[in-house]
């Protein structure tokens, strides 16, 4: 695991997630790491939102609030972390109550 990525998770991602929870944009988050780094993936970041609709509705408002709170632009922040790597995003809906 790249040390710069671990530092990003422990600093910037944690700070942004705490701000999002405090302001009601996110319910919770977890970072799970596998025991074996030799597989296709070794880290899973889970973010819990009230609903998919609330995530979409508040996305721009939450992004702007994070920019103001942290002074960091998403695109600029990601350039230093993701350079030369391929990452994907998947959305999953919970069947538990939502």
mmCIF file of C-alpha atoms in Angstrom:
data_model
loop_
_atom_site.group_PDB
_atom_site.id
_atom_site.type_symbol
_atom_site.label_atom_id
_atom_site.label_comp_id
_atom_site.label_asym_id
_atom_site.label_seq_id
_atom_site.Cartn_x
_atom_site.Cartn_y
_atom_site.Cartn_z
ATOM 1 C CA UNK A 1 0.000 0.000 0.000
ATOM 2 C CA UNK A 2 1.337 3.381 -1.010
ATOM 3 C CA UNK A 3 2.215 5.506 2.035
ATOM 4 C CA UNK A 4 0.943 8.720 0.379
ATOM 5 C CA UNK A 5 -2.476 7.119 -0.076
ATOM 6 C CA UNK A 6 -2.613 5.974 3.552
ATOM 7 C CA UNK A 7 -1.708 9.489 4.674
ATOM 8 C CA UNK A 8 -4.473 10.907 2.444
ATOM 9 C CA UNK A 9 -7.006 8.548 4.041
ATOM 10 C CA UNK A 10 -5.888 9.463 7.552
ATOM 11 C CA UNK A 11 -5.886 13.208 6.941
ATOM 12 C CA UNK A 12 -7.892 14.649 4.057
ATOM 13 C CA UNK A 13 -10.505 11.914 3.593
ATOM 14 C CA UNK A 14 -11.091 11.699 7.344
ATOM 15 C CA UNK A 15 -11.408 15.489 7.661
ATOM 16 C CA UNK A 16 -13.817 15.773 4.715
ATOM 17 C CA UNK A 17 -15.911 12.852 5.973
ATOM 18 C CA UNK A 18 -16.195 14.324 9.471
ATOM 19 C CA UNK A 19 -17.248 17.699 8.021
ATOM 20 C CA UNK A 20 -19.851 15.996 5.806
ATOM 21 C CA UNK A 21 -21.274 14.096 8.772
ATOM 22 C CA UNK A 22 -21.335 17.188 10.987
ATOM 23 C CA UNK A 23 -23.293 19.093 8.322
ATOM 24 C CA UNK A 24 -25.748 16.254 7.676
ATOM 25 C CA UNK A 25 -24.605 15.352 4.158
ATOM 26 C CA UNK A 26 -23.346 11.883 5.178
ATOM 27 C CA UNK A 27 -24.529 9.496 7.904
ATOM 28 C CA UNK A 28 -21.305 7.540 8.431
ATOM 29 C CA UNK A 29 -18.157 6.199 6.796
ATOM 30 C CA UNK A 30 -15.769 3.278 7.268
ATOM 31 C CA UNK A 31 -12.430 2.366 5.782
ATOM 32 C CA UNK A 32 -11.845 -1.381 5.578
ATOM 33 C CA UNK A 33 -8.498 -2.918 4.664
ATOM 34 C CA UNK A 34 -7.974 -6.536 3.678
ATOM 35 C CA UNK A 35 -5.320 -8.677 5.324
ATOM 36 C CA UNK A 36 -3.826 -9.581 1.944
ATOM 37 C CA UNK A 37 -2.413 -6.841 -0.323
ATOM 38 C CA UNK A 38 -1.820 -9.224 -3.242
ATOM 39 C CA UNK A 39 -5.432 -9.360 -4.504
ATOM 40 C CA UNK A 40 -7.299 -7.163 -6.958
ATOM 41 C CA UNK A 41 -8.162 -4.722 -4.179
ATOM 42 C CA UNK A 42 -7.058 -4.201 -0.600
ATOM 43 C CA UNK A 43 -9.080 -1.207 0.602
ATOM 44 C CA UNK A 44 -12.806 -0.513 0.714
ATOM 45 C CA UNK A 45 -14.246 2.900 1.602
ATOM 46 C CA UNK A 46 -17.886 2.783 2.647
ATOM 47 C CA UNK A 47 -19.953 5.936 2.873
ATOM 48 C CA UNK A 48 -23.496 5.842 4.204
ATOM 49 C CA UNK A 49 -26.025 8.440 3.039
ATOM 50 C CA UNK A 50 -29.656 8.949 3.992
ATOM 51 C CA UNK A 51 -30.668 7.875 0.489
ATOM 52 C CA UNK A 52 -29.349 7.929 -3.043
ATOM 53 C CA UNK A 53 -31.752 10.792 -3.777
ATOM 54 C CA UNK A 54 -30.337 12.902 -0.918
ATOM 55 C CA UNK A 55 -26.791 12.200 -2.138
ATOM 56 C CA UNK A 56 -27.641 13.467 -5.614
ATOM 57 C CA UNK A 57 -29.677 16.411 -4.310
ATOM 58 C CA UNK A 58 -26.928 17.660 -1.973
ATOM 59 C CA UNK A 59 -23.848 16.847 -4.057
ATOM 60 C CA UNK A 60 -23.070 20.385 -5.264
ATOM 61 C CA UNK A 61 -23.934 21.943 -1.896
ATOM 62 C CA UNK A 62 -21.710 19.450 -0.060
ATOM 63 C CA UNK A 63 -18.821 19.975 -2.518
ATOM 64 C CA UNK A 64 -18.989 23.734 -2.093
ATOM 65 C CA UNK A 65 -19.128 23.439 1.700
ATOM 66 C CA UNK A 66 -16.046 21.171 1.653
ATOM 67 C CA UNK A 67 -14.145 23.577 -0.622
ATOM 68 C CA UNK A 68 -14.890 26.427 1.780
ATOM 69 C CA UNK A 69 -14.043 24.370 4.888
ATOM 70 C CA UNK A 70 -10.829 22.815 3.628
ATOM 71 C CA UNK A 71 -9.696 25.201 0.906
ATOM 72 C CA UNK A 72 -8.995 22.193 -1.302
ATOM 73 C CA UNK A 73 -10.374 21.672 -4.790
ATOM 74 C CA UNK A 74 -11.278 17.989 -5.425
ATOM 75 C CA UNK A 75 -9.521 17.811 -8.774
ATOM 76 C CA UNK A 76 -6.288 19.343 -7.519
ATOM 77 C CA UNK A 77 -6.268 17.132 -4.426
ATOM 78 C CA UNK A 78 -6.793 13.956 -6.443
ATOM 79 C CA UNK A 79 -3.987 14.718 -8.908
ATOM 80 C CA UNK A 80 -1.335 14.087 -6.281
ATOM 81 C CA UNK A 81 -2.922 10.855 -5.097
ATOM 82 C CA UNK A 82 -4.250 9.150 -8.225
ATOM 83 C CA UNK A 83 -1.527 9.959 -10.758
ATOM 84 C CA UNK A 84 -0.856 6.911 -12.913
ATOM 85 C CA UNK A 85 -3.531 4.757 -11.295
ATOM 86 C CA UNK A 86 -6.926 3.557 -12.388
ATOM 87 C CA UNK A 87 -9.761 3.889 -9.892
ATOM 88 C CA UNK A 88 -13.459 3.243 -10.264
ATOM 89 C CA UNK A 89 -16.587 4.325 -8.486
ATOM 90 C CA UNK A 90 -19.566 2.107 -7.791
ATOM 91 C CA UNK A 91 -22.851 2.915 -6.142
ATOM 92 C CA UNK A 92 -24.747 0.330 -4.132
ATOM 93 C CA UNK A 93 -28.209 0.607 -2.687
ATOM 94 C CA UNK A 94 -28.946 -0.895 0.665
ATOM 95 C CA UNK A 95 -31.896 -3.240 0.918
ATOM 96 C CA UNK A 96 -32.074 -2.586 4.660
ATOM 97 C CA UNK A 97 -34.811 -0.037 5.196
ATOM 98 C CA UNK A 98 -34.163 2.341 2.260
#
